[in-house]
Backbone as JSON Lines, residues from 0, in Angstrom:
{"i":0,"aa":"Q","n":[-7.57,-8.95,-1.92],"ca":[-6.25,-8.53,-1.58],"c":[-5.5,-8.15,-2.85]}
{"i":1,"aa":"V","n":[-4.78,-7.02,-2.81],"ca":[-4.04,-6.52,-3.96],"c":[-2.61,-6.24,-3.53]}
{"i":2,"aa":"Q","n":[-1.67,-6.62,-4.38],"ca":[-0.26,-6.32,-4.16],"c":[0.2,-5.32,-5.22]}
{"i":3,"aa":"L","n":[1.03,-4.36,-4.81],"ca":[1.5,-3.31,-5.7],"c":[3.02,-3.27,-5.69]}
{"i":4,"aa":"V","n":[3.61,-3.09,-6.87],"ca":[5.06,-2.98,-7.01],"c":[5.37,-1.79,-7.89]}
{"i":5,"aa":"E","n":[6.09,-0.81,-7.34],"ca":[6.49,0.37,-8.11],"c":[7.86,0.15,-8.74]}
{"i":6,"aa":"S","n":[8.1,0.88,-9.83],"ca":[9.4,0.87,-10.48],"c":[9.55,2.15,-11.29]}
{"i":7,"aa":"G","n":[10.77,2.43,-11.72],"ca":[11.03,3.55,-12.6],"c":[11.68,4.76,-11.95]}
{"i":8,"aa":"G","n":[11.86,4.73,-10.65],"ca":[12.51,5.84,-9.99],"c":[13.98,5.93,-10.35]}
{"i":9,"aa":"G","n":[14.57,7.07,-10.02],"ca":[15.97,7.27,-10.31],"c":[16.4,8.7,-10.1]}
{"i":10,"aa":"L","n":[17.58,9.02,-10.62],"ca":[18.16,10.35,-10.51],"c":[18.03,11.06,-11.85]}
{"i":11,"aa":"V","n":[17.55,12.3,-11.81],"ca":[17.38,13.08,-13.03],"c":[17.68,14.55,-12.72]}
{"i":12,"aa":"Q","n":[18.17,15.27,-13.71],"ca":[18.43,16.69,-13.53],"c":[17.14,17.5,-13.66]}
{"i":13,"aa":"A","n":[17.13,18.66,-13.03],"ca":[15.98,19.55,-13.12],"c":[15.63,19.8,-14.58]}
{"i":14,"aa":"G","n":[14.33,19.75,-14.87],"ca":[13.86,19.92,-16.23],"c":[13.7,18.62,-16.99]}
{"i":15,"aa":"G","n":[14.22,17.54,-16.43],"ca":[14.15,16.24,-17.08],"c":[12.84,15.52,-16.8]}
{"i":16,"aa":"S","n":[12.79,14.27,-17.25],"ca":[11.57,13.47,-17.14],"c":[11.86,12.08,-16.61]}
{"i":17,"aa":"L","n":[10.87,11.51,-15.96],"ca":[10.88,10.13,-15.52],"c":[9.48,9.57,-15.67]}
{"i":18,"aa":"K","n":[9.39,8.26,-15.86],"ca":[8.09,7.59,-15.9],"c":[8.09,6.46,-14.88]}
{"i":19,"aa":"L","n":[7.18,6.56,-13.93],"ca":[7.03,5.54,-12.91],"c":[5.94,4.55,-13.3]}
{"i":20,"aa":"S","n":[6.1,3.32,-12.85],"ca":[5.11,2.28,-13.09],"c":[4.7,1.66,-11.77]}
{"i":21,"aa":"C","n":[3.46,1.21,-11.71],"ca":[2.95,0.49,-10.55],"c":[2.09,-0.65,-11.05]}
{"i":22,"aa":"A","n":[2.56,-1.87,-10.85],"ca":[1.87,-3.06,-11.3],"c":[1.11,-3.69,-10.15]}
{"i":23,"aa":"A","n":[-0.16,-3.98,-10.37],"ca":[-1.01,-4.6,-9.37],"c":[-1.23,-6.07,-9.67]}
{"i":24,"aa":"S","n":[-1.34,-6.86,-8.63],"ca":[-1.66,-8.27,-8.76],"c":[-2.62,-8.67,-7.65]}
{"i":25,"aa":"G","n":[-3.24,-9.83,-7.8],"ca":[-4.23,-10.27,-6.85],"c":[-5.63,-9.99,-7.36]}
{"i":26,"aa":"R","n":[-6.47,-9.42,-6.51],"ca":[-7.85,-9.13,-6.88],"c":[-7.96,-7.82,-7.64]}
{"i":27,"aa":"T","n":[-7.34,-7.78,-8.8],"ca":[-7.31,-6.55,-9.59],"c":[-8.68,-6.19,-10.15]}
{"i":28,"aa":"F","n":[-9.58,-7.16,-10.23],"ca":[-10.92,-6.88,-10.75],"c":[-11.71,-5.98,-9.81]}
{"i":29,"aa":"S","n":[-11.26,-5.85,-8.58],"ca":[-11.96,-5.04,-7.58],"c":[-11.44,-3.61,-7.48]}
{"i":30,"aa":"I","n":[-10.42,-3.26,-8.25],"ca":[-9.8,-1.95,-8.14],"c":[-10.79,-0.83,-8.47]}
{"i":31,"aa":"Y","n":[-10.87,0.14,-7.58],"ca":[-11.69,1.33,-7.8],"c":[-10.86,2.44,-8.43]}
{"i":32,"aa":"D","n":[-9.69,2.68,-7.89],"ca":[-8.78,3.66,-8.47],"c":[-7.34,3.3,-8.08]}
{"i":33,"aa":"M","n":[-6.41,3.98,-8.7],"ca":[-5.01,3.9,-8.32],"c":[-4.47,5.31,-8.23]}
{"i":34,"aa":"A","n":[-3.58,5.52,-7.29],"ca":[-3.08,6.86,-7.02],"c":[-1.6,6.83,-6.72]}
{"i":35,"aa":"W","n":[-0.99,7.99,-6.88],"ca":[0.4,8.19,-6.51],"c":[0.49,9.21,-5.38]}
{"i":36,"aa":"F","n":[1.26,8.89,-4.38],"ca":[1.61,9.78,-3.29],"c":[3.12,9.91,-3.24]}
{"i":37,"aa":"R","n":[3.6,10.91,-2.54],"ca":[5.04,11.05,-2.37],"c":[5.34,11.57,-0.98]}
{"i":38,"aa":"Q","n":[6.54,11.27,-0.51],"ca":[6.98,11.71,0.8],"c":[8.45,12.11,0.74]}
{"i":39,"aa":"A","n":[8.7,13.39,0.98],"ca":[10.06,13.91,1.03],"c":[10.61,13.75,2.44]}
{"i":40,"aa":"P","n":[11.93,13.74,2.59],"ca":[12.53,13.59,3.93],"c":[12.01,14.66,4.89]}
{"i":41,"aa":"G","n":[11.56,14.22,6.06],"ca":[11.09,15.13,7.08],"c":[9.72,15.71,6.84]}
{"i":42,"aa":"K","n":[9.03,15.27,5.79],"ca":[7.71,15.8,5.48],"c":[6.68,14.68,5.48]}
{"i":43,"aa":"E","n":[5.41,15.08,5.57],"ca":[4.33,14.11,5.53],"c":[4.06,13.65,4.1]}
{"i":44,"aa":"R","n":[3.5,12.48,3.99],"ca":[3.13,11.96,2.69],"c":[2.01,12.81,2.08]}
{"i":45,"aa":"E","n":[2.12,13.13,0.8],"ca":[1.14,13.97,0.14],"c":[0.62,13.33,-1.14]}
{"i":46,"aa":"F","n":[-0.6,13.68,-1.48],"ca":[-1.24,13.2,-2.69],"c":[-0.62,13.83,-3.92]}
{"i":47,"aa":"V","n":[-0.46,13.04,-4.98],"ca":[0.1,13.52,-6.24],"c":[-0.92,13.44,-7.37]}
{"i":48,"aa":"A","n":[-1.45,12.25,-7.61],"ca":[-2.38,12.05,-8.73],"c":[-3.2,10.79,-8.5]}
{"i":49,"aa":"D","n":[-4.36,10.74,-9.14],"ca":[-5.28,9.61,-9.0],"c":[-5.95,9.34,-10.33]}
{"i":50,"aa":"I","n":[-6.25,8.08,-10.6],"ca":[-6.99,7.71,-11.8],"c":[-8.04,6.68,-11.45]}
{"i":51,"aa":"R","n":[-9.27,6.92,-11.88],"ca":[-10.35,5.96,-11.7],"c":[-10.16,4.81,-12.68]}
{"i":52,"aa":"W","n":[-10.29,3.59,-12.17],"ca":[-9.99,2.44,-13.0],"c":[-11.03,2.2,-14.07]}
{"i":53,"aa":"R","n":[-12.28,2.48,-13.78],"ca":[-13.35,2.16,-14.72],"c":[-13.38,3.12,-15.9]}
{"i":54,"aa":"D","n":[-13.31,4.4,-15.66],"ca":[-13.48,5.36,-16.74],"c":[-12.23,6.19,-17.05]}
{"i":55,"aa":"G","n":[-11.18,6.03,-16.28],"ca":[-9.94,6.73,-16.55],"c":[-9.9,8.19,-16.15]}
{"i":56,"aa":"S","n":[-10.89,8.66,-15.42],"ca":[-10.88,10.05,-14.98],"c":[-9.73,10.27,-14.0]}
{"i":57,"aa":"T","n":[-9.18,11.47,-14.02],"ca":[-7.97,11.76,-13.26],"c":[-8.12,12.98,-12.38]}
{"i":58,"aa":"S","n":[-7.26,13.08,-11.4],"ca":[-7.13,14.28,-10.58],"c":[-5.67,14.44,-10.21]}
{"i":59,"aa":"Y","n":[-5.26,15.69,-9.96],"ca":[-3.87,16.0,-9.69],"c":[-3.75,17.01,-8.56]}
{"i":60,"aa":"A","n":[-2.65,16.91,-7.85],"ca":[-2.3,17.96,-6.91],"c":[-1.91,19.21,-7.7]}
{"i":61,"aa":"G","n":[-2.23,20.37,-7.15],"ca":[-1.92,21.61,-7.84],"c":[-0.44,21.78,-8.15]}
{"i":62,"aa":"S","n":[0.42,21.23,-7.31],"ca":[1.85,21.39,-7.49],"c":[2.41,20.63,-8.69]}
{"i":63,"aa":"V","n":[1.66,19.65,-9.2],"ca":[2.15,18.85,-10.32],"c":[1.28,18.99,-11.57]}
{"i":64,"aa":"K","n":[0.14,19.64,-11.45],"ca":[-0.76,19.77,-12.58],"c":[-0.06,20.47,-13.74]}
{"i":65,"aa":"G","n":[-0.2,19.89,-14.93],"ca":[0.45,20.43,-16.11],"c":[1.83,19.85,-16.35]}
{"i":66,"aa":"R","n":[2.42,19.2,-15.36],"ca":[3.74,18.59,-15.51],"c":[3.69,17.06,-15.46]}
{"i":67,"aa":"F","n":[2.8,16.53,-14.63],"ca":[2.68,15.08,-14.45],"c":[1.41,14.58,-15.14]}
{"i":68,"aa":"T","n":[1.45,13.36,-15.64],"ca":[0.3,12.72,-16.24],"c":[0.18,11.3,-15.72]}
{"i":69,"aa":"I","n":[-0.99,10.98,-15.16],"ca":[-1.24,9.61,-14.71],"c":[-2.05,8.89,-15.78]}
{"i":70,"aa":"S","n":[-1.76,7.63,-15.98],"ca":[-2.46,6.83,-16.97],"c":[-2.58,5.39,-16.47]}
{"i":71,"aa":"R","n":[-3.3,4.58,-17.21],"ca":[-3.48,3.19,-16.8],"c":[-3.47,2.28,-18.01]}
{"i":72,"aa":"D","n":[-3.12,1.01,-17.77],"ca":[-3.21,-0.05,-18.75],"c":[-3.99,-1.17,-18.08]}
{"i":73,"aa":"N","n":[-5.28,-1.25,-18.39],"ca":[-6.14,-2.2,-17.71],"c":[-5.7,-3.65,-17.95]}
{"i":74,"aa":"A","n":[-5.23,-3.94,-19.16],"ca":[-4.82,-5.3,-19.49],"c":[-3.64,-5.75,-18.63]}
{"i":75,"aa":"K","n":[-2.78,-4.81,-18.25],"ca":[-1.6,-5.12,-17.44],"c":[-1.81,-4.81,-15.96]}
{"i":76,"aa":"S","n":[-2.99,-4.31,-15.61],"ca":[-3.28,-3.9,-14.23],"c":[-2.18,-2.98,-13.7]}
{"i":77,"aa":"T","n":[-1.82,-2.01,-14.52],"ca":[-0.7,-1.14,-14.22],"c":[-1.08,0.32,-14.39]}
{"i":78,"aa":"T","n":[-0.6,1.16,-13.49],"ca":[-0.74,2.6,-13.63],"c":[0.64,3.21,-13.82]}
{"i":79,"aa":"Y","n":[0.68,4.33,-14.51],"ca":[1.93,5.02,-14.81],"c":[1.83,6.47,-14.37]}
{"i":80,"aa":"L","n":[2.97,7.02,-14.03],"ca":[3.05,8.44,-13.73],"c":[4.18,9.02,-14.56]}
{"i":81,"aa":"Q","n":[3.82,9.74,-15.62],"ca":[4.79,10.42,-16.45],"c":[5.08,11.78,-15.83]}
{"i":82,"aa":"M","n":[6.34,12.01,-15.48],"ca":[6.74,13.23,-14.79],"c":[7.67,14.02,-15.71]}
{"i":83,"aa":"N","n":[7.23,15.2,-16.1],"ca":[8.0,16.08,-16.95],"c":[8.34,17.36,-16.21]}
{"i":84,"aa":"S","n":[9.3,18.1,-16.74],"ca":[9.71,19.37,-16.15],"c":[9.97,19.24,-14.66]}
{"i":85,"aa":"L","n":[10.72,18.23,-14.29],"ca":[10.94,17.93,-12.89],"c":[11.73,19.03,-12.2]}
{"i":86,"aa":"K","n":[11.4,19.24,-10.94],"ca":[12.03,20.24,-10.1],"c":[12.66,19.57,-8.9]}
{"i":87,"aa":"P","n":[13.67,20.19,-8.29],"ca":[14.24,19.61,-7.07],"c":[13.19,19.37,-5.99]}
{"i":88,"aa":"E","n":[12.15,20.19,-5.95],"ca":[11.09,20.02,-4.98],"c":[10.29,18.73,-5.18]}
{"i":89,"aa":"D","n":[10.44,18.09,-6.33],"ca":[9.77,16.83,-6.59],"c":[10.5,15.64,-5.98]}
{"i":90,"aa":"T","n":[11.69,15.86,-5.45],"ca":[12.46,14.78,-4.85],"c":[11.7,14.17,-3.68]}
{"i":91,"aa":"A","n":[11.48,12.87,-3.73],"ca":[10.71,12.18,-2.71],"c":[10.69,10.69,-3.02]}
{"i":92,"aa":"V","n":[10.21,9.92,-2.07],"ca":[9.84,8.55,-2.34],"c":[8.4,8.56,-2.84]}
{"i":93,"aa":"Y","n":[8.18,7.96,-3.99],"ca":[6.85,7.93,-4.59],"c":[6.21,6.58,-4.33]}
{"i":94,"aa":"Y","n":[4.98,6.63,-3.82],"ca":[4.24,5.43,-3.45],"c":[2.99,5.28,-4.3]}
{"i":95,"aa":"C","n":[2.7,4.07,-4.68],"ca":[1.47,3.74,-5.38],"c":[0.45,3.24,-4.37]}
{"i":96,"aa":"K","n":[-0.81,3.62,-4.55],"ca":[-1.88,3.18,-3.67],"c":[-3.11,2.83,-4.5]}
{"i":97,"aa":"T","n":[-3.84,1.83,-4.06],"ca":[-5.1,1.46,-4.7],"c":[-6.19,1.31,-3.66]}
{"i":98,"aa":"R","n":[-7.42,1.51,-4.08],"ca":[-8.59,1.33,-3.23],"c":[-9.5,0.29,-3.86]}
{"i":99,"aa":"V","n":[-10.13,-0.5,-2.99],"ca":[-11.12,-1.49,-3.42],"c":[-12.39,-1.28,-2.62]}
{"i":100,"aa":"P","n":[-13.52,-1.83,-3.08],"ca":[-14.76,-1.68,-2.31],"c":[-14.6,-2.14,-0.87]}
{"i":101,"aa":"G","n":[-15.25,-1.41,0.03],"ca":[-15.11,-1.67,1.45],"c":[-14.11,-0.75,2.11]}
{"i":102,"aa":"T","n":[-13.66,0.26,1.37],"ca":[-12.7,1.26,1.84],"c":[-11.39,0.6,2.27]}
{"i":103,"aa":"Y","n":[-10.95,-0.39,1.52],"ca":[-9.66,-1.01,1.74],"c":[-8.6,-0.32,0.91]}
{"i":104,"aa":"H","n":[-7.45,-0.09,1.52],"ca":[-6.34,0.58,0.87],"c":[-5.12,-0.33,0.86]}
{"i":105,"aa":"Y","n":[-4.41,-0.35,-0.27],"ca":[-3.2,-1.14,-0.41],"c":[-2.1,-0.24,-0.96]}
{"i":106,"aa":"W","n":[-0.9,-0.37,-0.39],"ca":[0.23,0.47,-0.72],"c":[1.39,-0.35,-1.26]}
{"i":107,"aa":"G","n":[2.11,0.23,-2.21],"ca":[3.38,-0.32,-2.64],"c":[4.49,0.1,-1.69]}
{"i":108,"aa":"Q","n":[5.7,-0.38,-1.93],"ca":[6.8,-0.08,-1.02],"c":[7.53,1.21,-1.36]}
{"i":109,"aa":"G","n":[7.27,1.79,-2.5],"ca":[7.84,3.08,-2.86],"c":[9.04,2.97,-3.79]}
{"i":110,"aa":"T","n":[9.26,4.04,-4.55],"ca":[10.43,4.14,-5.42],"c":[10.99,5.56,-5.3]}
{"i":111,"aa":"Q","n":[12.31,5.66,-5.19],"ca":[12.95,6.95,-4.95],"c":[13.09,7.74,-6.25]}
{"i":112,"aa":"V","n":[12.69,9.01,-6.19],"ca":[12.91,9.96,-7.28],"c":[13.76,11.1,-6.73]}
{"i":113,"aa":"T","n":[14.9,11.34,-7.35],"ca":[15.78,12.41,-6.93],"c":[16.03,13.35,-8.11]}
{"i":114,"aa":"V","n":[15.74,14.62,-7.92],"ca":[15.91,15.63,-8.95],"c":[17.01,16.58,-8.51]}
{"i":115,"aa":"S","n":[18.08,16.62,-9.26],"ca":[19.22,17.46,-8.92],"c":[19.1,18.81,-9.61]}
{"i":116,"aa":"S","n":[19.73,19.81,-9.01],"ca":[19.73,21.15,-9.57],"c":[20.98,21.42,-10.37]}
């Protein structure tokens, strides 16, 4: 069992930056990867970025590639999402998710990111 807590959301102007954090606790030794998803009002939740826990390999949604960077700190069982060149379209609740062996998924409660024009 893994628990996730996101932090770092807030209000920023277009073109600005924010860094989100997601701290995991519990059976962190079983983590396969950690990912960020987001959900804007009235829209479905969408994938943003993913990082493999063992080797640090990453993947990104095309809409954020080149602007967002996902990273990890294994000692702190924490993943980060550095968001640069933010656009109003990035406004959403951002959720952290992790996977463990057995196809188990665990979600954080989300953190609000609002980008003003």
